Coordinates of C-alpha atoms in Angstrom, one line a residue:
M129 CA 0.0 0.0 0.0
T130 CA 1.2 3.4 -0.9
T131 CA -0.4 6.7 0.1
Q132 CA -0.2 10.3 -0.8
S133 CA -2.3 11.5 2.2
L134 CA 0.6 13.2 4.0
A135 CA -1.0 16.4 5.6
Y136 CA -1.8 14.8 8.8
T137 CA -0.2 13.6 12.2
P138 CA -0.1 9.8 12.2
G139 CA -2.4 8.2 14.7
P140 CA -1.1 6.7 17.9
Q141 CA -2.4 3.3 16.7
G142 CA -0.4 3.4 13.5
G143 CA -1.1 5.1 10.2
F144 CA -4.4 6.9 10.3
A145 CA -5.7 5.2 13.4
H146 CA -6.4 7.1 16.6
R147 CA -8.3 4.1 18.1
P148 CA -7.2 0.5 18.4
I149 CA -8.7 -2.4 16.5
V150 CA -11.2 -4.3 18.6
W151 CA -10.9 -8.1 18.7
G152 CA -13.3 -10.8 19.8
M153 CA -14.0 -14.6 19.5
R154 CA -17.6 -15.0 20.6
G155 CA -19.4 -12.0 19.3
M156 CA -19.2 -8.3 18.4
V157 CA -21.7 -5.4 18.4
G158 CA -21.1 -2.0 16.9
G159 CA -23.3 1.0 17.3
G160 CA -23.7 4.8 17.2
T161 CA -23.2 5.2 21.0
Q162 CA -21.8 3.1 23.8
L163 CA -25.2 2.4 25.3
T164 CA -26.6 1.3 21.9
A165 CA -23.8 -1.2 21.5
Q166 CA -24.3 -2.5 25.1
A167 CA -27.9 -3.1 24.4
G168 CA -27.0 -5.5 21.6
M169 CA -24.2 -7.1 23.5
R170 CA -26.6 -7.9 26.5
M171 CA -28.5 -10.1 24.1
L172 CA -25.4 -12.1 23.1
W173 CA -24.5 -12.5 26.8
Q174 CA -28.0 -13.8 27.5
G175 CA -27.8 -16.5 24.7
G176 CA -29.4 -14.6 21.8
N177 CA -28.1 -14.5 18.3
A178 CA -27.0 -11.6 16.0
V179 CA -30.5 -10.7 15.0
D180 CA -31.6 -10.5 18.7
A181 CA -28.6 -8.3 19.3
A182 CA -29.2 -6.1 16.3
V183 CA -32.9 -5.6 17.0
A184 CA -32.2 -4.7 20.6
A185 CA -29.5 -2.3 19.6
A186 CA -31.9 -0.7 17.0
F187 CA -34.7 -0.2 19.4
A188 CA -32.2 1.2 22.0
A189 CA -30.8 3.6 19.3
G190 CA -34.4 4.7 18.5
V191 CA -34.5 6.0 22.0
L192 CA -30.8 7.1 22.4
E193 CA -30.0 8.7 19.0
P194 CA -32.5 11.3 17.9
T195 CA -29.5 13.5 17.0
A196 CA -28.7 10.8 14.3
H197 CA -32.1 11.7 12.9
Y198 CA -33.1 8.2 13.9
S199 CA -36.2 7.4 15.9
L200 CA -38.8 4.6 16.1
G201 CA -40.8 6.8 13.7
G202 CA -38.2 6.1 11.0
E203 CA -36.9 3.4 8.6
V204 CA -34.0 0.8 8.3
A205 CA -32.0 -1.0 5.8
F206 CA -31.4 -4.4 7.4
L207 CA -29.3 -7.5 6.1
L208 CA -28.7 -10.7 7.7
Y209 CA -26.1 -13.4 6.9
D210 CA -27.9 -16.6 8.1
R211 CA -25.3 -19.2 9.0
H212 CA -27.7 -22.1 8.9
S213 CA -28.8 -21.5 5.3
Q214 CA -25.5 -19.7 4.4
Q215 CA -27.6 -17.0 2.6
V216 CA -28.0 -13.4 2.9
R217 CA -31.5 -12.2 3.9
S218 CA -33.2 -8.8 3.4
V219 CA -36.2 -7.1 4.6
V220 CA -38.0 -4.0 3.4
G221 CA -37.7 -1.4 6.0
Q222 CA -38.8 1.9 4.4
G223 CA -42.2 3.3 5.1
W224 CA -44.6 4.4 2.4
A225 CA -46.5 7.6 1.6
P226 CA -50.2 7.8 2.5
R227 CA -52.8 6.7 -0.1
A228 CA -53.9 10.3 -0.6
A229 CA -50.4 11.4 -1.7
T230 CA -50.5 12.0 -5.4
V231 CA -48.6 14.1 -7.9
D232 CA -51.7 16.0 -8.9
H233 CA -52.7 16.8 -5.3
Y234 CA -49.2 18.1 -4.4
M235 CA -48.9 20.1 -7.6
K236 CA -52.4 21.6 -7.1
M237 CA -52.0 22.5 -3.5
W238 CA -48.3 23.4 -3.0
G239 CA -46.3 23.0 -6.3
E240 CA -43.6 21.3 -4.2
I241 CA -43.2 18.7 -1.4
P242 CA -43.3 21.0 1.7
S243 CA -41.2 20.2 4.7
G244 CA -42.8 18.9 7.8
V245 CA -45.9 16.7 8.1
L246 CA -46.5 16.6 4.3
S247 CA -43.1 15.0 3.8
T248 CA -43.6 12.2 6.3
T249 CA -44.0 8.5 5.6
V250 CA -45.5 5.6 7.7
P251 CA -42.7 4.5 10.1
G252 CA -41.1 1.3 8.7
V253 CA -38.4 0.4 11.2
V254 CA -40.6 -1.1 13.8
S255 CA -42.2 -3.4 11.3
A256 CA -38.9 -4.4 9.7
L257 CA -37.2 -5.1 13.1
L258 CA -40.1 -7.3 14.3
T259 CA -40.2 -9.2 11.0
M260 CA -36.6 -10.1 11.3
L261 CA -37.0 -10.9 15.0
S262 CA -39.9 -13.2 14.3
H263 CA -38.3 -15.0 11.3
Y264 CA -34.6 -15.2 12.4
G265 CA -34.3 -14.2 16.1
T266 CA -34.7 -16.4 19.2
M267 CA -36.0 -14.0 21.8
R268 CA -39.2 -12.4 22.7
F269 CA -40.0 -8.7 21.9
G270 CA -40.0 -8.0 25.7
Q271 CA -36.5 -9.3 26.0
V272 CA -34.9 -7.3 23.1
V273 CA -36.8 -4.1 24.0
E274 CA -35.8 -4.2 27.7
S275 CA -32.9 -1.7 27.3
A276 CA -34.8 0.7 25.1
L277 CA -37.8 0.7 27.5
G278 CA -35.5 1.4 30.4
F279 CA -33.7 4.2 28.6
A280 CA -37.0 5.8 27.7
R281 CA -38.6 5.3 31.1
D282 CA -35.7 6.0 33.4
G283 CA -33.6 8.3 31.1
F284 CA -30.0 8.3 30.1
P285 CA -27.2 10.8 30.4
T286 CA -27.4 13.6 27.8
Y287 CA -24.1 13.1 25.8
Q288 CA -22.3 15.9 24.0
L289 CA -23.8 15.4 20.5
L290 CA -27.3 15.2 21.9
H291 CA -26.8 18.4 23.9
R292 CA -25.2 20.2 21.0
A293 CA -27.5 19.1 18.3
I294 CA -30.7 19.8 20.0
G295 CA -29.5 23.4 20.6
S296 CA -28.5 24.0 17.1
P297 CA -30.6 26.8 15.5
E298 CA -32.4 24.6 12.9
R299 CA -33.5 22.0 15.3
L300 CA -34.3 24.3 18.2
A301 CA -36.6 26.3 15.9
N302 CA -38.4 23.3 14.7
L303 CA -38.9 21.8 18.2
Q304 CA -40.3 25.1 19.5
K305 CA -43.1 24.9 16.7
Y306 CA -44.6 21.8 18.2
P307 CA -45.7 21.7 21.9
D308 CA -45.3 17.9 22.2
S309 CA -41.8 18.1 20.7
A310 CA -40.9 20.9 23.0
R311 CA -42.2 19.2 26.0
I312 CA -39.8 16.3 25.5
Y313 CA -36.8 17.7 23.9
L314 CA -36.7 21.1 25.6
P315 CA -37.3 20.4 29.3
D316 CA -37.6 23.7 31.2
G317 CA -37.8 25.4 27.8
R318 CA -34.2 24.7 26.8
P319 CA -32.1 21.7 25.6
P320 CA -31.2 19.2 28.2
A321 CA -28.0 20.1 30.1
L322 CA -24.9 18.0 29.4
G323 CA -25.0 15.0 31.7
S324 CA -28.6 15.4 32.8
L325 CA -31.0 12.5 32.5
F326 CA -33.0 12.7 29.3
V327 CA -36.3 11.0 29.9
Q328 CA -39.1 10.0 27.2
R329 CA -42.0 8.7 29.4
D330 CA -44.5 8.9 26.5
L331 CA -42.2 6.7 24.4
A332 CA -41.8 4.3 27.3
R333 CA -45.6 3.9 27.6
T334 CA -45.8 3.1 23.9
L335 CA -43.1 0.4 24.2
A336 CA -44.7 -0.9 27.4
L337 CA -48.1 -1.3 25.6
M338 CA -46.4 -3.4 22.9
V339 CA -44.7 -5.7 25.6
E340 CA -48.1 -6.1 27.4
A341 CA -49.7 -7.2 24.1
E342 CA -47.0 -9.8 23.7
Q343 CA -47.4 -11.0 27.2
H344 CA -51.1 -11.3 26.8
A345 CA -50.7 -13.4 23.7
L346 CA -48.1 -15.7 25.3
G347 CA -50.4 -16.0 28.3
Q348 CA -53.1 -17.4 25.8
G349 CA -50.7 -20.0 24.7
R350 CA -49.8 -18.4 21.4
S351 CA -46.4 -18.9 19.8
R352 CA -43.4 -16.5 20.1
E353 CA -43.9 -15.4 16.5
A354 CA -47.7 -14.7 17.1
A355 CA -46.9 -12.9 20.3
I356 CA -44.4 -10.7 18.4
Q357 CA -47.2 -10.0 15.8
A358 CA -49.5 -8.9 18.6
A359 CA -46.9 -6.4 19.8
R360 CA -46.5 -5.1 16.2
D361 CA -50.3 -4.8 15.9
V362 CA -50.3 -2.3 18.8
F363 CA -48.1 0.0 16.8
Y364 CA -49.7 -0.4 13.3
K365 CA -53.4 -1.4 14.1
G366 CA -54.0 -0.6 17.7
D367 CA -54.5 2.4 19.8
V368 CA -51.0 3.7 19.3
A369 CA -51.6 3.7 15.5
R370 CA -54.9 5.5 15.9
R371 CA -53.3 8.2 18.1
M372 CA -50.4 8.7 15.6
V373 CA -52.8 9.1 12.7
Q374 CA -54.9 11.5 14.8
A375 CA -51.8 13.6 15.5
L376 CA -50.8 13.6 11.8
Q377 CA -54.3 14.6 10.7
E378 CA -54.4 17.4 13.3
L379 CA -51.1 18.7 11.8
G380 CA -52.4 18.7 8.3
G381 CA -51.2 15.3 7.2
L382 CA -52.9 13.2 4.5
Y383 CA -53.1 9.9 6.5
A384 CA -56.0 7.7 7.2
Y385 CA -55.9 4.8 9.7
E386 CA -55.6 2.3 6.8
D387 CA -52.2 3.8 5.7
F388 CA -50.8 2.3 9.0
A389 CA -53.0 -0.8 9.3
E390 CA -52.1 -2.0 5.8
Y391 CA -48.3 -1.4 6.1
E392 CA -46.0 -4.4 5.9
S393 CA -42.3 -5.2 5.7
P394 CA -42.0 -8.2 3.3
L395 CA -38.8 -10.2 3.2
E396 CA -37.0 -9.9 -0.2
E397 CA -34.0 -11.3 -2.1
P398 CA -31.1 -8.9 -1.8
L399 CA -29.1 -7.5 -4.7
S400 CA -25.4 -8.5 -5.2
T401 CA -22.3 -8.1 -7.3
T402 CA -18.8 -9.3 -7.2
Y403 CA -15.5 -7.3 -6.9
R404 CA -12.1 -8.9 -7.1
G405 CA -13.3 -12.1 -5.6
Y406 CA -15.6 -10.6 -3.0
Q407 CA -19.4 -10.7 -3.2
L408 CA -21.3 -7.6 -1.9
F409 CA -25.0 -7.8 -0.9
T410 CA -27.5 -4.9 -0.4
N411 CA -31.2 -4.3 -0.2
R412 CA -33.3 -3.9 -3.3
T413 CA -34.0 -0.6 -5.1
W414 CA -36.1 1.1 -2.4
T415 CA -32.5 2.0 -1.2
Q416 CA -29.7 3.5 -3.1
G417 CA -27.4 0.5 -2.3
I418 CA -27.3 -0.5 -6.0
T419 CA -25.3 2.7 -6.6
L420 CA -22.3 1.3 -4.7
L421 CA -22.5 -2.1 -6.6
Q422 CA -22.6 -0.4 -10.0
T423 CA -19.6 1.9 -8.9
L424 CA -17.5 -1.2 -8.0
N425 CA -18.3 -2.9 -11.3
I426 CA -17.0 0.1 -13.1
L427 CA -13.9 0.4 -10.9
E428 CA -13.1 -3.2 -11.3
G429 CA -11.5 -2.3 -14.6
Y430 CA -8.8 -0.2 -13.0
D431 CA -5.9 -1.3 -10.8
L432 CA -6.5 1.1 -8.0
A433 CA -3.8 -0.4 -5.8
V434 CA -1.1 0.5 -8.3
L435 CA -2.3 4.1 -8.4
G436 CA -1.9 4.4 -4.6
H437 CA -4.3 5.2 -1.7
N438 CA -5.8 8.7 -2.1
S439 CA -3.6 9.6 -5.0
P440 CA -5.2 12.1 -7.3
Q441 CA -5.7 9.5 -10.0
A442 CA -7.4 7.1 -7.7
I443 CA -9.7 9.7 -6.2
H444 CA -10.5 11.0 -9.7
L445 CA -11.5 7.6 -11.0
Q446 CA -13.6 6.8 -7.9
V447 CA -15.4 10.2 -8.2
E448 CA -16.2 9.7 -11.9
A449 CA -17.4 6.1 -11.5
L450 CA -19.7 7.4 -8.7
K451 CA -21.1 10.1 -11.0
L452 CA -21.9 7.3 -13.6
A453 CA -23.7 5.3 -11.0
F454 CA -25.6 8.2 -9.6
A455 CA -26.8 9.2 -13.1
D456 CA -28.3 5.8 -13.4
R457 CA -29.8 6.0 -9.9
E458 CA -31.7 9.1 -11.0
M459 CA -32.9 7.5 -14.2
Y460 CA -34.0 4.0 -13.1
V461 CA -33.9 3.4 -9.3
G462 CA -37.1 3.5 -7.2
D463 CA -39.5 1.4 -5.2
P464 CA -39.5 -2.0 -7.0
A465 CA -43.1 -2.5 -6.0
H466 CA -44.0 0.4 -8.3
V467 CA -41.1 0.7 -10.8
E468 CA -39.8 -1.9 -13.1
V469 CA -36.0 -1.4 -12.4
P470 CA -33.6 -3.0 -14.9
V471 CA -31.6 -4.6 -12.1
D472 CA -29.9 -7.3 -14.3
G473 CA -28.7 -4.8 -16.8
L474 CA -27.6 -2.2 -14.3
L475 CA -25.5 -4.8 -12.5
S476 CA -24.0 -6.6 -15.5
K477 CA -20.3 -6.5 -16.1
A478 CA -20.8 -5.8 -19.7
Y479 CA -22.8 -2.7 -18.9
A480 CA -20.2 -1.6 -16.5
T481 CA -17.5 -1.9 -19.3
L482 CA -19.6 0.4 -21.5
R483 CA -20.1 3.0 -18.8
R484 CA -16.4 2.9 -17.9
G485 CA -15.6 3.9 -21.4
L486 CA -17.1 7.3 -20.8
I487 CA -14.6 8.2 -18.1
D488 CA -11.7 10.6 -19.2
P489 CA -8.8 9.6 -16.9
H490 CA -7.5 13.2 -17.0
Q491 CA -10.6 15.4 -16.9
A492 CA -13.6 15.5 -14.6
Q493 CA -17.1 15.8 -16.2
A494 CA -19.7 18.0 -14.6
A495 CA -22.3 15.4 -15.2
Y496 CA -22.8 12.1 -17.1
P497 CA -26.0 11.0 -18.9
P498 CA -27.5 7.8 -17.7
G499 CA -26.9 4.7 -19.8
D500 CA -29.5 2.3 -21.2
P501 CA -29.0 -1.1 -19.5
R502 CA -31.9 -2.7 -21.4
A503 CA -30.4 -2.0 -24.9
M504 CA -26.8 -2.2 -23.5
L505 CA -25.9 1.3 -24.5
A506 CA -23.3 3.5 -22.7
M507 CA -25.6 6.5 -23.0
A508 CA -29.3 6.6 -23.1
P509 CA -30.5 8.0 -26.4
H510 CA -32.6 11.2 -26.4
Y511 CA -31.7 12.0 -22.7
R512 CA -32.3 15.6 -21.8
P513 CA -31.0 16.6 -18.3
Q514 CA -33.2 18.8 -16.1
P515 CA -31.5 22.0 -14.9
T516 CA -30.9 22.2 -11.2
A517 CA -29.8 25.0 -8.9
P518 CA -26.6 24.6 -7.1
I519 CA -26.5 23.5 -3.4
L520 CA -23.9 25.0 -1.2
A521 CA -24.4 23.0 2.0
S522 CA -21.2 21.5 3.4
A523 CA -20.6 17.8 3.7
G524 CA -20.8 16.0 7.1
G525 CA -21.3 17.6 10.5
D526 CA -24.1 17.1 13.1
A527 CA -26.8 17.7 10.4
D528 CA -26.0 14.3 8.8
G529 CA -28.8 11.8 9.6
T530 CA -28.9 8.1 10.2
T531 CA -26.9 5.7 12.3
Y532 CA -25.3 2.3 11.8
L533 CA -25.0 -0.9 13.8
A534 CA -23.5 -4.3 13.2
A535 CA -23.5 -7.7 15.1
V536 CA -22.1 -11.1 14.8
D537 CA -22.7 -14.0 17.2
P538 CA -20.8 -17.1 18.3
Q539 CA -22.5 -19.2 15.5
G540 CA -21.4 -16.8 12.7
N541 CA -24.7 -15.1 12.0
M542 CA -24.0 -11.5 10.9
V543 CA -26.2 -8.4 10.8
S544 CA -25.6 -5.0 9.1
A545 CA -28.2 -2.4 9.6
T546 CA -28.5 1.4 8.8
P547 CA -31.5 2.9 10.7
S548 CA -32.6 6.4 10.1
S549 CA -35.4 9.1 10.3
F550 CA -34.7 11.8 7.8
A551 CA -34.8 15.3 9.5
A552 CA -36.8 14.1 12.3
L553 CA -35.6 16.8 14.7
A554 CA -35.1 19.5 12.0
Q555 CA -38.5 19.1 10.2
G556 CA -40.4 16.3 12.0
M557 CA -42.4 16.3 15.2
I558 CA -43.5 14.1 18.1
L559 CA -46.9 12.6 17.3
G560 CA -49.2 13.5 20.2
D561 CA -48.7 11.5 23.4
T562 CA -47.1 8.5 21.7
G563 CA -43.6 9.7 22.1
I564 CA -42.9 8.7 18.4
L565 CA -40.7 11.3 16.5
I566 CA -41.8 11.0 12.9
N567 CA -39.5 11.0 9.9
C568 CA -39.6 13.3 6.9
R569 CA -38.3 10.9 4.3
G570 CA -41.1 11.8 1.9
C571 CA -39.3 14.8 0.8
Y572 CA -37.0 12.4 -1.2
F573 CA -39.9 11.9 -3.6
W574 CA -40.1 13.8 -7.0
L575 CA -43.2 15.5 -8.6
D576 CA -42.0 14.6 -12.1
P577 CA -44.3 11.8 -13.4
D578 CA -41.3 10.4 -15.5
N579 CA -39.0 10.1 -12.6
P580 CA -38.8 6.5 -11.0
N581 CA -38.9 8.2 -7.6
V582 CA -42.1 10.2 -8.2
I583 CA -44.5 10.3 -5.3
A584 CA -47.5 7.8 -5.4
P585 CA -50.0 6.3 -3.0
H586 CA -48.4 3.6 -0.7
K587 CA -45.1 4.1 -2.6
R588 CA -41.8 4.0 -0.7
P589 CA -39.4 6.9 -1.5
R590 CA -36.0 5.7 -2.6
T591 CA -34.1 6.1 0.6
T592 CA -30.4 7.0 1.1
P593 CA -29.8 4.6 4.0
C594 CA -28.2 1.6 2.6
T595 CA -26.4 -1.4 4.1
F596 CA -24.1 -4.1 3.0
I597 CA -22.8 -7.6 3.9
V598 CA -19.6 -8.8 2.1
L599 CA -18.7 -12.4 1.5
K600 CA -15.3 -13.8 0.5
Q601 CA -15.2 -17.2 -1.2
G602 CA -18.8 -17.7 0.1
Q603 CA -17.9 -17.0 3.8
P604 CA -18.7 -13.9 5.8
F605 CA -16.1 -11.3 5.5
M606 CA -17.4 -7.9 6.7
T607 CA -20.4 -5.7 7.4
L608 CA -20.5 -2.2 5.9
G609 CA -22.6 0.8 6.4
T610 CA -22.6 4.4 7.7
P611 CA -24.7 7.5 8.2
G612 CA -24.4 10.3 5.7
G613 CA -27.3 10.7 3.2
D614 CA -26.0 10.8 -0.4
S615 CA -22.4 10.4 0.9
Q616 CA -23.2 6.8 2.0
P617 CA -22.3 5.0 -1.3
Q618 CA -19.2 7.3 -1.6
S619 CA -17.9 6.7 1.9
N620 CA -18.7 3.0 1.9
L621 CA -16.8 2.7 -1.4
Q622 CA -13.8 4.3 0.3
V623 CA -13.8 2.2 3.4
F624 CA -14.2 -1.0 1.3
T625 CA -11.5 -0.2 -1.2
N626 CA -9.3 1.0 1.7
I627 CA -9.3 -2.6 2.9
V628 CA -9.6 -4.7 -0.3
D629 CA -7.5 -2.5 -2.7
F630 CA -5.2 -0.5 -0.5
G631 CA -4.6 -3.0 2.3
L632 CA -5.5 -0.8 5.3
N633 CA -6.6 -2.5 8.4
V634 CA -10.2 -2.0 9.6
Q635 CA -9.5 0.9 11.9
E636 CA -7.2 2.7 9.5
A637 CA -9.8 2.2 6.7
V638 CA -12.4 3.9 8.8
E639 CA -10.3 6.8 9.9
A640 CA -8.5 7.5 6.6
P641 CA -9.2 11.0 4.9
R642 CA -12.4 11.0 2.8
F643 CA -13.9 12.8 0.0
C644 CA -17.5 13.5 -1.0
G645 CA -18.9 14.6 -4.4
H646 CA -22.0 16.6 -5.2
S647 CA -22.4 16.5 -8.9
F648 CA -25.8 14.7 -8.9
P649 CA -29.3 15.7 -7.7
Q650 CA -29.3 15.4 -3.9
S651 CA -32.0 13.1 -2.6
P652 CA -33.9 15.7 -0.4
W653 CA -36.3 18.2 -2.1
P654 CA -35.6 20.3 -4.1
H655 CA -33.0 17.9 -5.4
R656 CA -30.3 20.4 -6.2
A657 CA -26.9 19.5 -7.6
S658 CA -23.4 21.2 -7.7
P659 CA -21.6 19.9 -10.7
N660 CA -17.9 18.9 -10.1
R661 CA -18.0 20.2 -6.5
L662 CA -15.8 17.8 -4.4
T663 CA -15.3 18.2 -0.7
V664 CA -12.2 16.6 0.8
E665 CA -11.0 16.4 4.4
G666 CA -8.1 18.7 5.3
R667 CA -5.8 15.8 6.0
L668 CA -5.2 15.3 2.2
A669 CA -1.9 16.9 1.1
Q670 CA -2.1 20.2 -0.8
E671 CA -0.5 18.6 -3.9
V672 CA -3.4 16.1 -4.0
V673 CA -5.9 19.0 -3.9
D674 CA -4.0 20.9 -6.6
A675 CA -3.9 17.8 -8.9
L676 CA -7.6 17.3 -8.5
N677 CA -8.4 20.9 -9.3
S678 CA -6.2 20.6 -12.4
R679 CA -8.4 17.8 -13.6
G680 CA -11.5 20.0 -13.3
H681 CA -12.7 19.1 -9.9
Q682 CA -13.8 22.1 -7.8
V683 CA -12.3 21.0 -4.6
E684 CA -13.5 22.4 -1.3
V685 CA -11.3 21.5 1.8
V686 CA -13.3 20.9 5.0
G687 CA -12.1 20.1 8.5
P688 CA -9.6 17.3 9.0
W689 CA -12.6 15.1 10.1
G690 CA -15.3 17.1 8.2
I691 CA -17.0 14.3 6.3
S692 CA -18.4 12.9 9.4
N693 CA -19.9 9.5 8.6
G694 CA -20.0 7.0 11.5
F695 CA -18.7 3.5 10.6
A696 CA -18.6 0.5 12.8
P697 CA -17.6 -2.4 10.5
I698 CA -17.0 -6.0 11.7
L699 CA -14.6 -8.3 9.8
V700 CA -14.3 -12.0 10.1
N701 CA -11.1 -14.2 9.7
S702 CA -12.7 -17.3 8.2
E703 CA -9.5 -19.4 9.0
T704 CA -9.3 -18.6 12.7
G705 CA -12.8 -17.5 13.5
V706 CA -11.5 -14.3 15.0
Y707 CA -13.7 -11.2 14.8
H708 CA -12.2 -7.7 14.6
G709 CA -13.8 -4.3 14.1
G710 CA -13.3 -0.6 14.1
A711 CA -15.3 2.5 15.1
D712 CA -15.3 5.9 13.5
S713 CA -13.8 8.7 15.6
R714 CA -15.8 11.3 13.6
K715 CA -18.9 10.3 15.5
E716 CA -19.5 8.6 18.9
S717 CA -19.4 5.2 17.3
V718 CA -18.4 2.3 19.5
M719 CA -17.3 -1.4 18.9
L720 CA -17.8 -4.0 21.7
A721 CA -16.4 -7.4 21.5
W722 CA -16.7 -10.6 23.6

């Protein structure tokens, strides 16, 4: 491995690493906070499997991490490697729009997708977590939710990011608009003090009602799976659902009770591709995970290792390959229940070869046209790009949503999950007395009828949270995922290639300097783009920045840790059975091992 990232002080753990690698033999859990990871580890210590641990961690994070824009009113991308079947499993975890949400209605009433209640979707995360728990877990709902319920009822210490983010101007202004939000997040009229106990009693009551329903079902002699379904029904069909819908309607939302009662999270076959002997899996096209798979197909034609880690040429090729994949994302990728996505063509190696031929190795292109994977054409004929206004928001920072968690158990089951609730604190609101902080993921929709991500009744917006499981020679190799909106495929690409192409260990791969491009329409409304804008962390050497600018990239240097995703990947040594993982120092990410 060679590197040209020289403008930094080497970490005390070697190379880029400021934290040590974490090692384990029996199990590992990574999460966005220490308490999140501990909630999952408790399940492993009690004899649960990786699904039990991940579901427990995800419920706990929904209480602990509202500043990650993740709540139990959000969504999740969730993958499992099931050791018994030796297959990767996927579940649909994105909520859908209400049945009354149509293009005609939004155009007639607002001419846009307004922020707030009109950009919300039915929460999908609770349904997805309970689907996976029922099918692949071993524990009861009451067991896996115990930590989350305790954190909500008894409180947890207000940590630095929570204190700082709630007090940020955007979030503070939004919380003050809604009395139920202010009551919870602004005790005594201001953000909770650092170290004070942050309590969410309404949310605790909602979780307790779900536990009671499960206990009642078990008392009637019903199975574990049926009892979990009874807990789920409280949230989507019972009194909690009715109170959430009432709150949404009073705020001007378009919901009816049936929008919640009819919601489901089906299991699905994941998507996959290969890269230099590795096989990567992701959820289907209700996420943007396919964007990373396409990018890797394109980059497989280059010897990145020879070019050198974070060299100008290696960065240039990665940025241009990502632009090609994002162009196809905008043209083809959407909810597969509503859109016929040409997945086989998009992921074919022959198509990647055609698209690769559009890259100029010496000059950046402001934007690329989409290809035509059905006709196997490098460029779609008759394509006319839509003009977009530039976006000037910086990459990373506390505004980035989403969190990430990973788990592996003694049997070798492995979970990778990316829960989120877009803009929940900045635009969303608490729904009445349920304690549920609702997402605003619906602002990812378009109002262009020709766009695959156009809004429609009971359609899921194409979500940015995406998650990955990687196999090597058919055996589990690593989990992969991060917060970061549209930067997710980009940063996941860098961490993965840091390990596979450039030979970095897991902690160095996570902490190495990053870049983030903005040449494509951003996912949130109004979908602005900034052609050739490329943000890079300040630890990159000035000669690298200069070389990128000479290739036509418009480089903006941000802070040394300014592209603040939050990785917590787990790797497996298939020969020794040893687990090892890393945690991102840009966030409060934690890795625990047993």
